[in-house]
mmCIF file of C-alpha atoms and ligand atoms in Angstrom:
data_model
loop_
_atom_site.group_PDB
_atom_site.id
_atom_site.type_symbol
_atom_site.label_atom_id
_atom_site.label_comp_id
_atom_site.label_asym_id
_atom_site.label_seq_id
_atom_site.Cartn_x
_atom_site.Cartn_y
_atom_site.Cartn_z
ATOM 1 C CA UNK A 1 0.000 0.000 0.000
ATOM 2 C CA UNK A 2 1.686 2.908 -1.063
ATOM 3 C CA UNK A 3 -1.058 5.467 -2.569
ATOM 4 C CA UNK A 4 -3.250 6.890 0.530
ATOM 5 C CA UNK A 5 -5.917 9.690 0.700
ATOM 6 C CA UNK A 6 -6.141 12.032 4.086
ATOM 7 C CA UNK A 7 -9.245 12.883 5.476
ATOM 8 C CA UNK A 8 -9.347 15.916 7.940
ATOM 9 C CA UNK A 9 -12.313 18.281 9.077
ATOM 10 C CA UNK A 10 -9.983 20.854 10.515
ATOM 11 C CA UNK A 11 -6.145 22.793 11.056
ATOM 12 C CA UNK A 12 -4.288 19.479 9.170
ATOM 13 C CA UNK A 13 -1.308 19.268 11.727
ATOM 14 C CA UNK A 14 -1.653 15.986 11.357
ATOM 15 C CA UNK A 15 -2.157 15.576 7.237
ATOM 16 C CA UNK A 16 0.996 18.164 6.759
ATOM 17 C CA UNK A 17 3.006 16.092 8.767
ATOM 18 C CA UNK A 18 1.921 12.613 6.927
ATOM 19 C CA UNK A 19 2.787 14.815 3.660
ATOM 20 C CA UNK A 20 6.075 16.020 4.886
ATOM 21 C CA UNK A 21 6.971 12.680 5.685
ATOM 22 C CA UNK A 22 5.871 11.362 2.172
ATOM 23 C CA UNK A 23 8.059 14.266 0.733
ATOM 24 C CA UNK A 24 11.570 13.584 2.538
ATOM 25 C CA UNK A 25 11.111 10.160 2.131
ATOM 26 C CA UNK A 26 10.712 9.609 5.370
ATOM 27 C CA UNK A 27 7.504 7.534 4.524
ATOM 28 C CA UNK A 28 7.869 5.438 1.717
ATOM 29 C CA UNK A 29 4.418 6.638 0.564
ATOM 30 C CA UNK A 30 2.313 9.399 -1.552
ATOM 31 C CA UNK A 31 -0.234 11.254 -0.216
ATOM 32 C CA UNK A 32 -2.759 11.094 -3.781
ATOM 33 C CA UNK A 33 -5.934 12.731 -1.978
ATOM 34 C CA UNK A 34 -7.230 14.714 0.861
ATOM 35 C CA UNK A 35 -10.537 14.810 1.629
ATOM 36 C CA UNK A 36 -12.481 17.836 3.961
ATOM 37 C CA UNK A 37 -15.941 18.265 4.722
ATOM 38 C CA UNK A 38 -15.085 21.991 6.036
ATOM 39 C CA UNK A 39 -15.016 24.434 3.196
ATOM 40 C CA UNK A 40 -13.258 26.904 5.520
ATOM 41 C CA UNK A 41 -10.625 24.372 7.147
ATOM 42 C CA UNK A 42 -7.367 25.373 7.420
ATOM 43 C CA UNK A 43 -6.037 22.276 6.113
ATOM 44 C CA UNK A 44 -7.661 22.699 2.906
ATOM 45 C CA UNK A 45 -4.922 25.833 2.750
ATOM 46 C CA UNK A 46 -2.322 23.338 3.526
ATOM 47 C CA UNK A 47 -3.179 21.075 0.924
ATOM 48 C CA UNK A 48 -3.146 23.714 -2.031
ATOM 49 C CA UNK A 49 0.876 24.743 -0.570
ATOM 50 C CA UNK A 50 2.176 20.776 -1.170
ATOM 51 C CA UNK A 51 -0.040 20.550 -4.468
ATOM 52 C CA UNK A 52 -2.184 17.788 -2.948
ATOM 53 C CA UNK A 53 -5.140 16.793 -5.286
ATOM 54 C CA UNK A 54 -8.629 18.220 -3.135
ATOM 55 C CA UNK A 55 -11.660 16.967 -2.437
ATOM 56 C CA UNK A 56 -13.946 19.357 -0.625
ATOM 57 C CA UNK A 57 -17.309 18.934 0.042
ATOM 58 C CA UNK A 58 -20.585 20.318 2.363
ATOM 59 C CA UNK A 59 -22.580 17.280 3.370
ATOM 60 C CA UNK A 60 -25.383 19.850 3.818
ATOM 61 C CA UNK A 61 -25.580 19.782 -0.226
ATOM 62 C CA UNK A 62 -26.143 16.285 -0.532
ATOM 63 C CA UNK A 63 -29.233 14.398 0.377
ATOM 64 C CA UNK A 64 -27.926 11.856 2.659
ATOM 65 C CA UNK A 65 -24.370 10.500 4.212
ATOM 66 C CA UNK A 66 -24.634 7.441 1.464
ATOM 67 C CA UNK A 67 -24.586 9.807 -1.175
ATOM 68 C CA UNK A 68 -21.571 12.025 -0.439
ATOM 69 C CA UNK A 69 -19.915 8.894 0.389
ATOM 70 C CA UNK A 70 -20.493 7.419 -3.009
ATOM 71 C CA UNK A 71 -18.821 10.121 -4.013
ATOM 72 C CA UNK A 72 -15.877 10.205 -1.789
ATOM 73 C CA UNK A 73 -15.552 6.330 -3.013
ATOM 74 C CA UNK A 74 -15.502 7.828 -6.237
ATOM 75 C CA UNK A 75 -12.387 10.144 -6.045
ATOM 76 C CA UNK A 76 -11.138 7.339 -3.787
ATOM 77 C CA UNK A 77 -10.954 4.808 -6.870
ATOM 78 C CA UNK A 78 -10.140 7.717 -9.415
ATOM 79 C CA UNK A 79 -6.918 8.325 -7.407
ATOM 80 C CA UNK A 80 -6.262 4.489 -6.594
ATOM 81 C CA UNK A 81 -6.180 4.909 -2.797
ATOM 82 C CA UNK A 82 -5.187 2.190 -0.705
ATOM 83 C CA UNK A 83 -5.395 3.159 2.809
ATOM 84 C CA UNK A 84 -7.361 5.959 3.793
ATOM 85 C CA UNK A 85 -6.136 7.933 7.018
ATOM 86 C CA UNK A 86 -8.327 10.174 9.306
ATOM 87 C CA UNK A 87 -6.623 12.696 10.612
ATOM 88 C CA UNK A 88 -8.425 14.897 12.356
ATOM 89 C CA UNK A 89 -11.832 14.113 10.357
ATOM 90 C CA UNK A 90 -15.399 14.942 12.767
ATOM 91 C CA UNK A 91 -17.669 12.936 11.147
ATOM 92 C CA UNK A 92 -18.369 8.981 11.901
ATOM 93 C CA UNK A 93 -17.832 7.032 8.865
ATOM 94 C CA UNK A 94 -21.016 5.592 7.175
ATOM 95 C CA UNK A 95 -21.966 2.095 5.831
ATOM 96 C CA UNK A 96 -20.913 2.641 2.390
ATOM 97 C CA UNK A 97 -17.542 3.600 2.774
ATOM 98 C CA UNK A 98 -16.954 1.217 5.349
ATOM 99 C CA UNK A 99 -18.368 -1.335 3.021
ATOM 100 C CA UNK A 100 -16.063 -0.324 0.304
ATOM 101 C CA UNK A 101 -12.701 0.273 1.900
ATOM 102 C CA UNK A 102 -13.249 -2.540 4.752
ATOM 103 C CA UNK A 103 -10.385 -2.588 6.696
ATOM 104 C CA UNK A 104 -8.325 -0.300 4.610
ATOM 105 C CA UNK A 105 -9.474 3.075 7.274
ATOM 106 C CA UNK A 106 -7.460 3.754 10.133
ATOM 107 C CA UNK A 107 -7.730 6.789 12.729
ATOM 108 C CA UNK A 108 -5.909 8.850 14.801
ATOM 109 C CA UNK A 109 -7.347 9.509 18.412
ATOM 110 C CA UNK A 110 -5.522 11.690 21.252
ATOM 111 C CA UNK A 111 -6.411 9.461 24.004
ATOM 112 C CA UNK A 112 -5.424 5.848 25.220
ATOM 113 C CA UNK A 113 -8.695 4.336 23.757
ATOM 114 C CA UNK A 114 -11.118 2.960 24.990
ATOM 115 C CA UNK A 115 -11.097 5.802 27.365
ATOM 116 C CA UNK A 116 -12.254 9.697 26.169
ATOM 117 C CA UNK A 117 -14.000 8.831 23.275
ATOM 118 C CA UNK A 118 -15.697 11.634 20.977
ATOM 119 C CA UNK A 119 -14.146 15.703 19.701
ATOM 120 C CA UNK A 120 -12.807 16.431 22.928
ATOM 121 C CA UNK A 121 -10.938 13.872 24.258
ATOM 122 C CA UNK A 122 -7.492 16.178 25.818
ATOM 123 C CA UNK A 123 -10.031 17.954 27.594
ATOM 124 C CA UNK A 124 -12.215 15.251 28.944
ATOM 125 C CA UNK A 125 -8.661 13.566 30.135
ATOM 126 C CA UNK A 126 -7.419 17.305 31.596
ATOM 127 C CA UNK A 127 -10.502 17.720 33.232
ATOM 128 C CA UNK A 128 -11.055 14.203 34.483
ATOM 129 C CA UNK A 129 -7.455 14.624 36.243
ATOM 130 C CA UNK A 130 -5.471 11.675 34.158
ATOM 131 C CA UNK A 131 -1.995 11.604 34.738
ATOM 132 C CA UNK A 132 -1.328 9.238 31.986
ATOM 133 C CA UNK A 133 -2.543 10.715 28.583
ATOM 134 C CA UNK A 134 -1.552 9.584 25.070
ATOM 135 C CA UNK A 135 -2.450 8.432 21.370
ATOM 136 C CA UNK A 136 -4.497 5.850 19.366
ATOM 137 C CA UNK A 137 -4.066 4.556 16.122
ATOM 138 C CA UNK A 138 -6.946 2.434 15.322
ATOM 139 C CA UNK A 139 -9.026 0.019 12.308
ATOM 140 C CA UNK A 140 -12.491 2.014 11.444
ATOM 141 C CA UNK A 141 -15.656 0.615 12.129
ATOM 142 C CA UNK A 142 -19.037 1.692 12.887
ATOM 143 C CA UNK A 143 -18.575 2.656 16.323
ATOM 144 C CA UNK A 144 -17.304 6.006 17.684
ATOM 145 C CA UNK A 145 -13.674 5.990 17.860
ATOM 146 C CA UNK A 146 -13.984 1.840 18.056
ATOM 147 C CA UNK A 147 -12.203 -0.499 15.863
ATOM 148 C CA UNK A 148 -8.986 -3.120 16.308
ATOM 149 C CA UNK A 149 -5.924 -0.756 17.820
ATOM 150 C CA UNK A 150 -2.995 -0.795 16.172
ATOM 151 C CA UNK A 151 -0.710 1.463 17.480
ATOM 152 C CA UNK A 152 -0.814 3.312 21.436
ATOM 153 C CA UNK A 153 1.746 5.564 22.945
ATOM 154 C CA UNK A 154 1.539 7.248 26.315
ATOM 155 C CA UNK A 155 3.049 9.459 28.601
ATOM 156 C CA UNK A 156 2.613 10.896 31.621
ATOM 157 C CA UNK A 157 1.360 15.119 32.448
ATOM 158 C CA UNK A 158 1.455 16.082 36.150
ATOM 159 C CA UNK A 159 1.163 20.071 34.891
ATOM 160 C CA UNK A 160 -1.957 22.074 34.462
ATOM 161 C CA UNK A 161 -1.694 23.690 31.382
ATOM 162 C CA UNK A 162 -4.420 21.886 28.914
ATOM 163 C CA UNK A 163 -2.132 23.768 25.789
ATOM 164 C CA UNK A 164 1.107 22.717 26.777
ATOM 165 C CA UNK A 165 -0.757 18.761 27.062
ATOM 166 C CA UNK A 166 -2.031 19.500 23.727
ATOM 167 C CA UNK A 167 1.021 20.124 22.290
ATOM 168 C CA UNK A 168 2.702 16.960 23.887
ATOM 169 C CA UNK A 169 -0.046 15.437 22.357
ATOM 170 C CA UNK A 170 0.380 16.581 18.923
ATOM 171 C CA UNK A 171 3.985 15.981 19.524
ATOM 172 C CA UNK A 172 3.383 12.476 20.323
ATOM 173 C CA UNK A 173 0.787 12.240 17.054
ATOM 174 C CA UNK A 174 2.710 12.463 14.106
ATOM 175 C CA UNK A 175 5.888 10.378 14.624
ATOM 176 C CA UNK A 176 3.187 7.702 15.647
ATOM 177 C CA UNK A 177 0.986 7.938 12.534
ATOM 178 C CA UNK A 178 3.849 7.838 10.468
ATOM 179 C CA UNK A 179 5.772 4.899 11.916
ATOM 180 C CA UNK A 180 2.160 3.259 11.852
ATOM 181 C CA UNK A 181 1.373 3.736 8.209
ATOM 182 C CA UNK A 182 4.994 2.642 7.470
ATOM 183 C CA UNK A 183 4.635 -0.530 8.609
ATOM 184 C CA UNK A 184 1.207 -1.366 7.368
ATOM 185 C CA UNK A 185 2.599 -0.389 3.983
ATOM 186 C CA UNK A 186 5.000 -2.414 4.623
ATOM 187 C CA UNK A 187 3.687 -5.445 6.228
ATOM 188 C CA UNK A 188 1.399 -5.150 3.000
ATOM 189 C CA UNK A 189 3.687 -5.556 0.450
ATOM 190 C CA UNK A 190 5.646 -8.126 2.337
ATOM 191 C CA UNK A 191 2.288 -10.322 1.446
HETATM 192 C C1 GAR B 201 -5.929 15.385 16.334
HETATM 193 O O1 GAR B 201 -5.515 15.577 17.667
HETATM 194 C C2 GAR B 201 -6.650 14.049 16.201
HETATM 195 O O2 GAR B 201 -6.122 13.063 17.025
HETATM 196 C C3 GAR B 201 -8.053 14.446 16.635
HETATM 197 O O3 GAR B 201 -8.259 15.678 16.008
HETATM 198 C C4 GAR B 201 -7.017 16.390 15.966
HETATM 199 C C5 GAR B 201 -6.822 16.968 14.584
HETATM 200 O O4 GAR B 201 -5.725 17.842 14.550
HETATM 201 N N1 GAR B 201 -9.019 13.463 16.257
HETATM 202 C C6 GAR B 201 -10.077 13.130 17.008
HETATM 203 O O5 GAR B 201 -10.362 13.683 18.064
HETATM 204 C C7 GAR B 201 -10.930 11.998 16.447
HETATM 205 N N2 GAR B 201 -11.925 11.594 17.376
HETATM 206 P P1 GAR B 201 -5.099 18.302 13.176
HETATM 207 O O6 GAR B 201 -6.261 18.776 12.304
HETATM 208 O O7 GAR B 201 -4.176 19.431 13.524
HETATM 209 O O8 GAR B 201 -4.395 17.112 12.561
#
């Protein structure tokens, strides 16, 4: 697996440093699609500076969640994706796309899963008074934030400043997703 699409809803820390990666060779992959469902995202910015093929949509203009996923399945197949990786992407992932990429989405979460599930999971674990925080790399299914986990890492926070946890979260995100996708690709093509 070596072509892969990024889907992100918001700022695209996470997609620029997948893409960065991809660039210095650092991941022996090519980012071939990035998909938003914000108009206004920030990451949509970042995808137009590295020249990353686009595909933006508002769910509000289509009629139901099967239908802008038949589209999104679409561009998918149009720009041979083989692993799709949410980064940062709000929005559970429907039937259809499920159906067609089975076991071919993974996610990023910033918690140790299967605790803090949902959009605000540094907070919930800040607020909840963790001292062990960290990230999830997971399979998609159904479920919210569910799936097979792949890949954890944690550390521990004994501060109480909820941006510098962020930050050592985001820290701790990147070098994760990218040693993660490296060796699916890899254990892939060792098949
Ligand atoms: C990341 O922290 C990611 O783990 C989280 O959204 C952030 C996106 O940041 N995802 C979830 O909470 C999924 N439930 P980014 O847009 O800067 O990559």
């Amino acid at each position: 697996m070596r072509r892969l699409a990024v889907f992100a809803s918001g700022n695209g820390t996470n997609f620029e440093a997948i893409v960065a990666a991809c660039e210095q060779k650092v991941l022996d992959a090519e980012v071939v699609l990035m998909v938003c469902d914000k108009p206004n995202a920030y990451v949509v910015e970042r995808a137009k500076a590295h020249g990353t093929p686009s595909f933006i949509f508002s769910p509000k203009s289509y009629a139901s969640k099967a239908d802008f996923e038949h589209e999104i399945i679409q561009k998918l197949n149009e720009a041979g994706v083989e692993l799709v990786c949410l980064a940062g992407y709000m929005r559970l992932i429907g039937d259809t796309l499920l159906e067609a990429y089975e076991g071919r989405i993974i996610n990023i979460h910033p918690s140790l899963l299967p605790a803090f599930k949902g959009a605000h999971a540094i907070e919930d674990a800040f607020n909840y008074g963790v001292k062990v925080f960290g990230v999830t790399i997971h399979y998609v299914n159904a479920a919210l934030d569910g799936g097979k986990i792949i890949a954890q890492r944690a550390f521990e926070y004994h501060g109480n400043d909820v941006e510098e946890l962020e930050s050592m979260v985001h820290a701790t995100e990147y070098p994760l997703y990218i040693d993660t996708i490296q060796k699916l690709i890899t254990s892939d093509s060792d098949k």
